[in-house]
Amino acid sequence: MFEHLDAVFLARVQFAFTVSFHFIFPAFSIGLASYLMVLEGLWLKTGRGVYANLYRYWLKIFAVGFGMGVVSGIVLSYQFGTNWSEFSHKAGPVIGPLMGYEVITAFFLEAGFLGVMLFGINKVGKRLHFFATCMVALGTVVSAFWILSVNSWMQTPTGFEINDQGQFIVGDSWWDVIFNPSFPYRLVHTVTAAYLTTAFAVGGVGAWHLLRDRNNIGARKMFSMAMWMAVIVTPVQIFVGDLHGLNTLEHQPAKVLAMEGDFDPSPDGAPLILFGIPDEDAATVHYKVAIPKLGSLILKHDPNAPLPGLTDFPREDWPPVAVVFWSFRVMVAIGFAMLALGGWSLIARRRKRLYASRALHRAAVCMGPAGFVAVIAGWVTTEVGRQPFTVYGLMRTVESASPLDAPAVAASLIAFIVVYTAVFGMGIYYLLRLMGHPPSPGESEPDKVPFHAAGITPASSLAPASSGQGGNAHGKS
């Protein structure tokens, strides 16, 4: 049934499917862990119950999302051994230790404090619990550090040598491997994207509940905090994205040219193609709408700077242009939509209509999942743009795959689709149900536990919380 299909193509589809499913959960967890840290810190500093209520509200959602992220990530490591054994054999001496560092630093940090964070809110001292929340938040960022170091090395490999078995091995310094040329830009761009993804998800949930009860103090607070993030962080992300693009042009020019749809060289300055239909066979973009010189202005900061075209590169080294072209536009369009919503919220705040503008709330609800779409589109741009290489310029994808027949890969692909749809579909449905429940006194403020040097409280102080939502936050937002 699948004999006519390409095993490598099916393996790529399988990895793209599983990693896309996985990626949304770490992106959410990174941002949400830091958001929880901020909420708990504000509660400890101000004593306002609304922060404690929101902490408990989002802690349940974080627990479910974090669990699904861990489970979905385990599958990826197995695929390196099943579908990509040649890549594992050749690149394992470099990426294996980096993945190991991720486990012994980030995962141990998260695992060590996650239990205290999830279940210790009424069982340990406030400062110890806050420390646990901080450590979990730090662990998510450290995890991103190592994973992105691995991915960046595959994009811009440095600091390696090749032994007589054709394996990549570390050269004189691990620092050259870890801090490869694209790593700083990729790390900041990805972590910032995670924060924005969470901010818009939180803002969407807050707006959803404001549409039903604009006096809900928890909804007002989470919406206000999310919109501040949109106002402040979105311009930062656009600036970082510009720096990341300049770095990519320097080290992976074919990827950038595919993103821009520039098939032909532009000796007098390249246009910016807004829309069009890329035709890889004809090496052109049909029905394109372009702004002259703007491409060079963005990529070179000089409207007359010459730019090469994809035709300057061997055709066998081109990435799939249409996929990269459109995924990049989806990511950029969502970024500017985030900027617009943040600006709209700032105007509404100045006019004291942040909690009264139903149009703004509806727009925020629509933008709630936008961050997830943007991070997946960005990931597609990065990974498909690296093709046809797994280690850029050095190891092709066809050389990385295991010697498997197409039916074997197709069977596991179908199994993943069925299991992921069932398991994670139910998980996402449960997450949406949790978000559909408004923040209320049911979340309640944690007990006012006494401080102890060791952070342990006596059993008599472990009674369920009973204080109301507002605490001393009556009507304030």
Short mmCIF file of C-alpha atoms in Angstrom, two decimals:
data_model
loop_
_atom_site.label_atom_id
_atom_site.label_comp_id
_atom_site.label_asym_id
_atom_site.label_seq_id
_atom_site.Cartn_x
_atom_site.Cartn_y
_atom_site.Cartn_z
CA MET A 1 0.00 0.00 0.00
CA PHE A 2 2.86 2.43 0.84
CA GLU A 3 5.55 0.95 -1.43
CA HIS A 4 5.35 3.90 -3.82
CA LEU A 5 6.06 6.43 -1.04
CA ASP A 6 9.49 7.67 -0.03
CA ALA A 7 10.61 6.40 3.39
CA VAL A 8 12.68 9.54 4.05
CA PHE A 9 9.72 11.76 3.22
CA LEU A 10 7.48 9.76 5.57
CA ALA A 11 10.11 9.96 8.32
CA ARG A 12 10.24 13.73 7.86
CA VAL A 13 6.45 13.97 8.03
CA GLN A 14 6.46 11.87 11.19
CA PHE A 15 9.09 14.02 12.88
CA ALA A 16 7.37 17.24 11.78
CA PHE A 17 4.04 15.99 13.13
CA THR A 18 5.39 14.92 16.52
CA VAL A 19 7.71 17.88 17.04
CA SER A 20 4.96 20.37 16.08
CA PHE A 21 2.62 18.74 18.57
CA HIS A 22 5.35 18.79 21.21
CA PHE A 23 6.59 22.30 20.61
CA ILE A 24 3.39 24.05 21.66
CA PHE A 25 3.61 22.60 25.18
CA PRO A 26 7.18 23.71 26.04
CA ALA A 27 6.43 27.12 24.54
CA PHE A 28 3.42 27.38 26.86
CA SER A 29 5.29 25.95 29.86
CA ILE A 30 8.24 28.33 29.56
CA GLY A 31 6.00 31.38 29.57
CA LEU A 32 3.51 30.05 32.10
CA ALA A 33 6.19 29.04 34.62
CA SER A 34 7.58 32.57 34.56
CA TYR A 35 4.05 34.01 34.79
CA LEU A 36 3.41 31.88 37.87
CA MET A 37 6.66 33.09 39.37
CA VAL A 38 5.58 36.70 38.83
CA LEU A 39 2.12 36.06 40.29
CA GLU A 40 3.48 34.42 43.42
CA GLY A 41 6.12 37.11 43.82
CA LEU A 42 3.49 39.83 43.56
CA TRP A 43 1.32 38.01 46.09
CA LEU A 44 4.19 37.78 48.56
CA LYS A 45 5.09 41.43 48.01
CA THR A 46 1.61 42.94 48.09
CA GLY A 47 -0.46 40.39 49.98
CA ARG A 48 -3.30 40.87 47.48
CA GLY A 49 -5.42 37.78 47.20
CA VAL A 50 -6.11 38.24 43.50
CA TYR A 51 -2.55 37.20 42.71
CA ALA A 52 -2.85 34.08 44.85
CA ASN A 53 -6.13 33.19 43.15
CA LEU A 54 -4.61 33.58 39.71
CA TYR A 55 -1.58 31.57 40.78
CA ARG A 56 -3.74 28.63 41.74
CA TYR A 57 -5.92 29.04 38.66
CA TRP A 58 -2.97 28.87 36.26
CA LEU A 59 -1.05 26.30 38.31
CA LYS A 60 -3.60 23.63 37.40
CA ILE A 61 -3.30 24.51 33.73
CA PHE A 62 0.49 24.53 33.96
CA ALA A 63 0.51 21.06 35.51
CA VAL A 64 -1.51 19.56 32.66
CA GLY A 65 0.45 21.35 29.94
CA PHE A 66 3.82 20.51 31.49
CA GLY A 67 2.89 16.82 31.72
CA MET A 68 1.84 16.67 28.08
CA GLY A 69 5.06 18.43 27.09
CA VAL A 70 7.20 15.84 28.86
CA VAL A 71 5.31 12.89 27.37
CA SER A 72 5.30 14.26 23.84
CA GLY A 73 9.02 15.05 24.08
CA ILE A 74 10.01 11.49 25.01
CA VAL A 75 8.75 10.28 21.65
CA LEU A 76 11.17 12.53 19.78
CA SER A 77 14.25 10.92 21.31
CA TYR A 78 13.07 7.49 20.18
CA GLN A 79 12.74 8.70 16.61
CA PHE A 80 16.43 9.59 16.52
CA GLY A 81 17.10 5.90 17.04
CA THR A 82 14.39 4.47 14.81
CA ASN A 83 14.07 6.78 11.81
CA TRP A 84 17.30 8.79 12.00
CA SER A 85 19.94 6.30 13.12
CA GLU A 86 22.54 7.49 10.59
CA PHE A 87 22.22 11.01 11.92
CA SER A 88 22.49 9.71 15.49
CA HIS A 89 25.61 7.74 14.58
CA LYS A 90 27.34 10.61 12.81
CA ALA A 91 26.27 13.56 14.99
CA GLY A 92 25.76 11.72 18.27
CA PRO A 93 29.22 12.55 19.72
CA VAL A 94 28.29 16.24 19.55
CA ILE A 95 24.57 16.42 20.25
CA GLY A 96 24.41 13.49 22.69
CA PRO A 97 26.35 15.26 25.49
CA LEU A 98 24.34 18.46 24.95
CA MET A 99 21.10 16.53 25.39
CA GLY A 100 22.61 14.91 28.47
CA TYR A 101 23.42 18.32 29.94
CA GLU A 102 19.80 19.28 29.40
CA VAL A 103 18.69 16.28 31.45
CA ILE A 104 21.12 16.71 34.34
CA THR A 105 20.53 20.44 34.66
CA ALA A 106 17.09 21.48 33.45
CA PHE A 107 15.14 18.27 33.91
CA PHE A 108 16.59 17.55 37.34
CA LEU A 109 15.88 21.14 38.36
CA GLU A 110 12.28 20.91 37.18
CA ALA A 111 11.71 17.43 38.60
CA GLY A 112 13.28 18.33 41.92
CA PHE A 113 11.03 21.31 42.59
CA LEU A 114 7.90 20.54 40.56
CA GLY A 115 6.35 18.46 43.34
CA VAL A 116 6.85 21.25 45.88
CA MET A 117 5.40 23.75 43.41
CA LEU A 118 2.31 21.70 42.59
CA PHE A 119 1.49 20.16 45.95
CA GLY A 120 3.35 22.13 48.58
CA ILE A 121 1.43 25.39 48.54
CA ASN A 122 -0.14 24.68 51.94
CA LYS A 123 2.57 22.37 53.22
CA VAL A 124 5.78 24.40 53.13
CA GLY A 125 6.74 27.93 53.95
CA LYS A 126 5.86 30.69 51.53
CA ARG A 127 9.46 31.50 50.74
CA LEU A 128 10.38 27.90 50.09
CA HIS A 129 7.37 27.50 47.84
CA PHE A 130 8.27 30.66 45.95
CA PHE A 131 11.83 29.37 45.61
CA ALA A 132 10.45 26.13 44.11
CA THR A 133 8.38 28.10 41.61
CA CYS A 134 11.45 30.13 40.64
CA MET A 135 13.51 26.96 40.17
CA VAL A 136 10.88 25.40 37.92
CA ALA A 137 10.71 28.60 35.87
CA LEU A 138 14.50 28.64 35.65
CA GLY A 139 14.51 24.98 34.65
CA THR A 140 12.23 25.62 31.67
CA VAL A 141 14.59 28.33 30.41
CA VAL A 142 17.68 26.16 31.00
CA SER A 143 15.99 23.38 29.04
CA ALA A 144 15.39 25.78 26.18
CA PHE A 145 19.06 26.81 26.38
CA TRP A 146 20.36 23.28 25.72
CA ILE A 147 17.74 22.28 23.17
CA LEU A 148 18.33 25.43 21.17
CA SER A 149 22.06 24.97 21.43
CA VAL A 150 21.65 21.56 19.76
CA ASN A 151 19.32 22.90 17.11
CA SER A 152 21.50 25.94 16.45
CA TRP A 153 24.57 23.77 16.04
CA MET A 154 22.69 21.80 13.38
CA GLN A 155 21.90 25.13 11.67
CA THR A 156 25.34 26.76 12.04
CA PRO A 157 27.81 24.01 12.98
CA THR A 158 31.10 25.15 14.50
CA GLY A 159 33.74 23.78 16.88
CA PHE A 160 33.77 20.26 15.45
CA GLU A 161 36.09 17.90 13.68
CA ILE A 162 35.29 14.83 11.59
CA ASN A 163 36.98 11.57 12.53
CA ASP A 164 37.95 8.68 10.23
CA GLN A 165 34.49 7.12 10.66
CA GLY A 166 32.82 10.27 9.32
CA GLN A 167 31.50 11.24 12.74
CA PHE A 168 31.26 14.80 14.02
CA ILE A 169 33.35 15.10 17.18
CA VAL A 170 34.10 18.06 19.39
CA GLY A 171 37.20 20.04 18.46
CA ASP A 172 39.25 22.14 20.84
CA SER A 173 36.42 23.66 22.83
CA TRP A 174 32.85 22.83 23.80
CA TRP A 175 32.17 26.55 24.00
CA ASP A 176 32.50 26.81 20.22
CA VAL A 177 29.91 24.06 19.84
CA ILE A 178 27.45 25.45 22.39
CA PHE A 179 27.78 29.12 21.49
CA ASN A 180 27.65 28.62 17.74
CA PRO A 181 26.94 31.68 15.57
CA SER A 182 23.12 31.49 15.47
CA PHE A 183 22.59 30.32 19.06
CA PRO A 184 22.20 33.68 20.89
CA TYR A 185 19.67 34.97 18.36
CA ARG A 186 17.72 31.73 18.25
CA LEU A 187 17.60 31.44 22.06
CA VAL A 188 16.34 34.98 22.66
CA HIS A 189 13.89 34.82 19.74
CA THR A 190 12.42 31.50 20.89
CA VAL A 191 12.17 32.29 24.60
CA THR A 192 10.60 35.67 23.84
CA ALA A 193 8.15 33.91 21.53
CA ALA A 194 7.24 31.57 24.39
CA TYR A 195 6.55 34.52 26.68
CA LEU A 196 4.37 36.17 24.04
CA THR A 197 2.55 32.90 23.34
CA THR A 198 1.65 32.59 27.01
CA ALA A 199 0.78 36.27 27.31
CA PHE A 200 -1.75 36.09 24.48
CA ALA A 201 -3.18 32.83 25.79
CA VAL A 202 -3.62 34.43 29.23
CA GLY A 203 -5.00 37.58 27.63
CA GLY A 204 -7.44 35.56 25.55
CA VAL A 205 -8.70 33.72 28.61
CA GLY A 206 -9.02 36.96 30.54
CA ALA A 207 -10.91 38.60 27.68
CA TRP A 208 -13.21 35.58 27.40
CA HIS A 209 -14.26 35.96 31.02
CA LEU A 210 -14.49 39.75 30.79
CA LEU A 211 -17.05 39.32 28.02
CA ARG A 212 -19.18 37.46 30.57
CA ASP A 213 -18.41 39.47 33.68
CA ARG A 214 -16.35 42.60 33.33
CA ASN A 215 -16.24 42.95 37.13
CA ASN A 216 -14.36 39.68 37.64
CA ILE A 217 -11.24 40.91 39.39
CA GLY A 218 -9.17 37.90 38.33
CA ALA A 219 -10.11 38.29 34.66
CA ARG A 220 -9.32 42.00 34.79
CA LYS A 221 -5.94 41.42 36.34
CA MET A 222 -4.84 38.68 33.94
CA PHE A 223 -6.06 40.67 30.94
CA SER A 224 -4.25 43.79 32.10
CA MET A 225 -0.98 41.94 32.70
CA ALA A 226 -1.19 40.19 29.33
CA MET A 227 -1.77 43.42 27.46
CA TRP A 228 1.23 45.03 29.16
CA MET A 229 3.31 42.11 27.90
CA ALA A 230 1.93 42.64 24.41
CA VAL A 231 2.80 46.34 24.49
CA ILE A 232 6.33 45.89 25.83
CA VAL A 233 7.55 42.55 24.50
CA THR A 234 6.13 42.48 20.96
CA PRO A 235 8.34 45.36 19.70
CA VAL A 236 11.31 43.68 21.39
CA GLN A 237 10.48 40.45 19.58
CA ILE A 238 10.27 42.20 16.22
CA PHE A 239 13.66 43.81 16.85
CA VAL A 240 15.20 40.48 17.86
CA GLY A 241 13.62 38.85 14.80
CA ASP A 242 15.34 41.43 12.60
CA LEU A 243 18.71 40.61 14.18
CA HIS A 244 18.01 36.91 13.78
CA GLY A 245 17.23 37.48 10.10
CA LEU A 246 20.53 39.31 9.55
CA ASN A 247 22.38 36.44 11.20
CA THR A 248 20.53 33.89 9.07
CA LEU A 249 21.37 35.83 5.90
CA GLU A 250 25.04 35.67 6.86
CA HIS A 251 25.14 31.94 7.64
CA GLN A 252 22.17 30.42 5.74
CA PRO A 253 21.52 32.75 2.79
CA ALA A 254 19.47 30.21 0.80
CA LYS A 255 16.98 30.00 3.67
CA VAL A 256 16.47 33.76 3.74
CA LEU A 257 16.14 33.96 -0.04
CA ALA A 258 13.45 31.26 0.10
CA MET A 259 11.69 33.19 2.88
CA GLU A 260 11.74 36.30 0.70
CA GLY A 261 10.93 34.50 -2.57
CA ASP A 262 14.04 35.97 -4.20
CA PHE A 263 14.87 33.61 -7.05
CA ASP A 264 16.81 36.13 -9.13
CA PRO A 265 19.78 38.16 -7.89
CA SER A 266 19.14 41.87 -7.25
CA PRO A 267 22.34 43.83 -7.93
CA ASP A 268 20.64 47.22 -7.35
CA GLY A 269 18.56 46.37 -4.32
CA ALA A 270 15.96 43.65 -3.76
CA PRO A 271 12.21 44.28 -3.48
CA LEU A 272 10.14 43.01 -0.59
CA ILE A 273 7.59 40.53 -1.94
CA LEU A 274 4.50 40.81 0.24
CA PHE A 275 2.39 38.15 -1.47
CA GLY A 276 2.58 35.85 -4.45
CA ILE A 277 2.67 32.22 -5.52
CA PRO A 278 6.21 30.79 -5.58
CA ASP A 279 6.89 28.46 -8.51
CA GLU A 280 10.06 26.52 -7.79
CA ASP A 281 10.13 24.80 -11.18
CA ALA A 282 9.92 28.10 -13.07
CA ALA A 283 12.11 29.88 -10.46
CA THR A 284 9.70 32.79 -10.09
CA VAL A 285 6.87 34.15 -7.95
CA HIS A 286 3.60 34.52 -9.82
CA TYR A 287 1.16 37.40 -9.18
CA LYS A 288 3.57 38.96 -6.73
CA VAL A 289 2.90 42.20 -4.89
CA ALA A 290 6.27 43.76 -4.12
CA ILE A 291 7.71 47.00 -2.75
CA PRO A 292 10.92 48.01 -4.56
CA LYS A 293 14.15 48.23 -2.55
CA LEU A 294 12.45 47.35 0.75
CA GLY A 295 13.92 43.82 0.83
CA SER A 296 17.47 45.14 0.80
CA LEU A 297 16.55 47.84 3.30
CA ILE A 298 15.33 45.19 5.76
CA LEU A 299 18.02 42.61 5.16
CA LYS A 300 20.99 44.90 4.61
CA HIS A 301 19.71 48.14 6.13
CA ASP A 302 20.56 49.71 2.75
CA PRO A 303 17.91 50.00 -0.01
CA ASN A 304 20.53 49.74 -2.76
CA ALA A 305 22.52 46.85 -1.33
CA PRO A 306 22.82 43.94 -3.75
CA LEU A 307 21.34 40.59 -2.79
CA PRO A 308 21.95 37.20 -4.40
CA GLY A 309 19.12 35.02 -5.65
CA LEU A 310 18.37 31.35 -5.23
CA THR A 311 19.56 30.84 -8.79
CA ASP A 312 23.05 31.67 -7.52
CA PHE A 313 22.94 28.41 -5.53
CA PRO A 314 22.82 24.84 -6.88
CA ARG A 315 19.19 23.82 -7.27
CA GLU A 316 19.77 20.66 -5.25
CA ASP A 317 20.61 22.90 -2.26
CA TRP A 318 17.34 24.87 -2.37
CA PRO A 319 14.90 24.40 0.51
CA PRO A 320 11.21 23.82 -0.34
CA VAL A 321 10.51 27.44 -1.27
CA ALA A 322 6.71 27.59 -1.05
CA VAL A 323 6.56 26.13 2.47
CA VAL A 324 9.23 28.49 3.80
CA PHE A 325 7.75 31.48 1.93
CA TRP A 326 4.27 31.05 3.44
CA SER A 327 5.20 29.90 6.93
CA PHE A 328 7.41 32.97 7.28
CA ARG A 329 4.53 35.25 6.26
CA VAL A 330 2.18 33.61 8.73
CA MET A 331 4.70 34.20 11.52
CA VAL A 332 5.33 37.83 10.55
CA ALA A 333 1.63 38.60 10.07
CA ILE A 334 0.82 37.28 13.54
CA GLY A 335 3.69 39.29 15.00
CA PHE A 336 2.30 42.53 13.61
CA ALA A 337 -1.23 41.55 14.65
CA MET A 338 0.14 41.17 18.20
CA LEU A 339 1.73 44.60 17.93
CA ALA A 340 -1.58 46.08 16.76
CA LEU A 341 -3.53 44.49 19.60
CA GLY A 342 -0.99 45.72 22.12
CA GLY A 343 -1.28 49.26 20.73
CA TRP A 344 -5.07 49.02 20.79
CA SER A 345 -5.02 47.95 24.43
CA LEU A 346 -2.71 50.84 25.31
CA ILE A 347 -5.14 53.32 23.75
CA ALA A 348 -8.04 51.68 25.57
CA ARG A 349 -6.12 51.81 28.84
CA ARG A 350 -5.41 55.51 28.45
CA ARG A 351 -9.12 56.09 27.75
CA LYS A 352 -10.00 53.93 30.78
CA ARG A 353 -11.85 51.45 28.58
CA LEU A 354 -9.53 48.48 28.96
CA TYR A 355 -12.22 46.49 30.77
CA ALA A 356 -15.18 48.00 28.91
CA SER A 357 -14.27 47.62 25.23
CA ARG A 358 -16.04 44.48 24.07
CA ALA A 359 -14.48 44.82 20.62
CA LEU A 360 -11.02 44.72 22.19
CA HIS A 361 -11.98 41.70 24.27
CA ARG A 362 -13.32 39.84 21.22
CA ALA A 363 -10.11 40.60 19.33
CA ALA A 364 -8.05 39.34 22.27
CA VAL A 365 -10.06 36.11 22.36
CA CYS A 366 -9.38 35.61 18.64
CA MET A 367 -5.67 36.28 19.24
CA GLY A 368 -5.52 33.87 22.20
CA PRO A 369 -4.17 30.92 20.17
CA ALA A 370 -2.18 33.14 17.78
CA GLY A 371 1.08 32.63 19.62
CA PHE A 372 0.91 28.86 19.18
CA VAL A 373 0.35 29.28 15.45
CA ALA A 374 3.23 31.75 15.25
CA VAL A 375 5.75 29.50 17.04
CA ILE A 376 4.84 26.54 14.83
CA ALA A 377 5.09 28.71 11.70
CA GLY A 378 8.46 29.99 12.89
CA TRP A 379 9.65 26.48 13.61
CA VAL A 380 8.57 25.35 10.14
CA THR A 381 10.42 28.29 8.61
CA THR A 382 13.58 27.38 10.49
CA GLU A 383 13.50 23.63 9.98
CA VAL A 384 12.20 23.41 6.42
CA GLY A 385 14.49 26.28 5.49
CA ARG A 386 17.47 24.17 6.64
CA GLN A 387 16.63 21.50 4.09
CA PRO A 388 18.00 19.58 2.31
CA PHE A 389 20.48 19.30 5.20
CA THR A 390 20.23 18.05 8.77
CA VAL A 391 23.65 19.51 9.60
CA TYR A 392 23.67 22.59 7.41
CA GLY A 393 25.98 22.32 4.44
CA LEU A 394 27.58 19.12 5.72
CA MET A 395 25.08 16.29 6.08
CA ARG A 396 22.03 15.87 3.89
CA THR A 397 18.71 14.62 5.16
CA VAL A 398 18.76 11.60 2.86
CA GLU A 399 22.10 10.63 4.39
CA SER A 400 20.65 10.88 7.91
CA ALA A 401 17.76 8.44 7.67
CA SER A 402 17.66 4.84 8.84
CA PRO A 403 17.59 2.12 6.16
CA LEU A 404 13.85 1.49 6.60
CA ASP A 405 11.18 0.57 4.11
CA ALA A 406 8.32 2.97 3.52
CA PRO A 407 5.60 0.66 4.94
CA ALA A 408 7.41 0.46 8.28
CA VAL A 409 7.68 4.25 8.60
CA ALA A 410 4.09 4.71 7.38
CA ALA A 411 2.76 2.27 9.96
CA SER A 412 4.47 4.10 12.84
CA LEU A 413 3.31 7.44 11.40
CA ILE A 414 -0.31 6.27 11.41
CA ALA A 415 0.10 4.98 14.96
CA PHE A 416 1.44 8.35 16.11
CA ILE A 417 -1.40 10.23 14.44
CA VAL A 418 -4.03 8.02 16.08
CA VAL A 419 -2.45 8.04 19.55
CA TYR A 420 -1.58 11.75 19.53
CA THR A 421 -5.05 12.71 18.33
CA ALA A 422 -6.70 10.64 21.04
CA VAL A 423 -4.41 11.34 24.00
CA PHE A 424 -3.42 14.92 23.38
CA GLY A 425 -6.81 15.78 21.93
CA MET A 426 -8.36 14.84 25.27
CA GLY A 427 -5.61 16.72 27.09
CA ILE A 428 -6.20 19.89 25.11
CA TYR A 429 -9.95 19.53 25.62
CA TYR A 430 -9.34 19.33 29.38
CA LEU A 431 -7.08 22.39 29.24
CA LEU A 432 -9.79 24.36 27.45
CA ARG A 433 -12.31 23.29 30.07
CA LEU A 434 -10.01 24.54 32.82
CA MET A 435 -9.60 27.85 30.99
CA GLY A 436 -13.34 28.10 30.44
CA HIS A 437 -13.83 28.10 34.20
CA PRO A 438 -13.56 31.71 35.42
CA PRO A 439 -11.06 32.60 38.16
CA SER A 440 -13.15 32.73 41.29
CA PRO A 441 -12.95 32.39 45.06
CA GLY A 442 -12.66 28.65 44.41
CA GLU A 443 -9.00 29.18 43.59
CA SER A 444 -8.66 31.09 46.87
CA GLU A 445 -5.67 32.48 48.60
CA PRO A 446 -3.16 30.01 50.06
CA ASP A 447 -3.27 29.68 53.80
CA LYS A 448 -1.29 32.24 55.67
CA VAL A 449 1.32 29.73 56.71
CA PRO A 450 3.95 30.74 59.27
CA PHE A 451 7.56 31.07 58.24
CA HIS A 452 9.94 28.34 59.33
CA ALA A 453 13.63 28.16 58.83
CA ALA A 454 13.35 24.82 57.04
CA GLY A 455 10.16 25.84 55.25
CA ILE A 456 8.11 23.10 56.95
CA THR A 457 4.88 23.98 58.66
CA PRO A 458 3.08 22.13 61.41
CA ALA A 459 0.20 19.88 60.41
CA SER A 460 -2.33 22.15 62.04
CA SER A 461 -1.68 24.81 59.43
CA LEU A 462 -2.52 22.57 56.46
CA ALA A 463 -6.26 23.21 56.52
CA PRO A 464 -7.88 24.03 53.16
CA ALA A 465 -7.86 27.65 52.13
CA SER A 466 -11.13 29.43 52.62
CA SER A 467 -10.44 33.06 51.94
CA GLY A 468 -12.24 34.77 49.11
CA GLN A 469 -10.92 35.79 45.77
CA GLY A 470 -10.44 39.40 46.35
CA GLY A 471 -8.41 39.38 49.53
CA ASN A 472 -7.58 43.01 49.95
CA ALA A 473 -7.91 43.58 46.23
CA HIS A 474 -11.51 44.73 46.29
CA GLY A 475 -12.33 46.25 42.98
CA LYS A 476 -8.75 47.10 42.10
CA SER A 477 -7.15 45.99 38.87
#
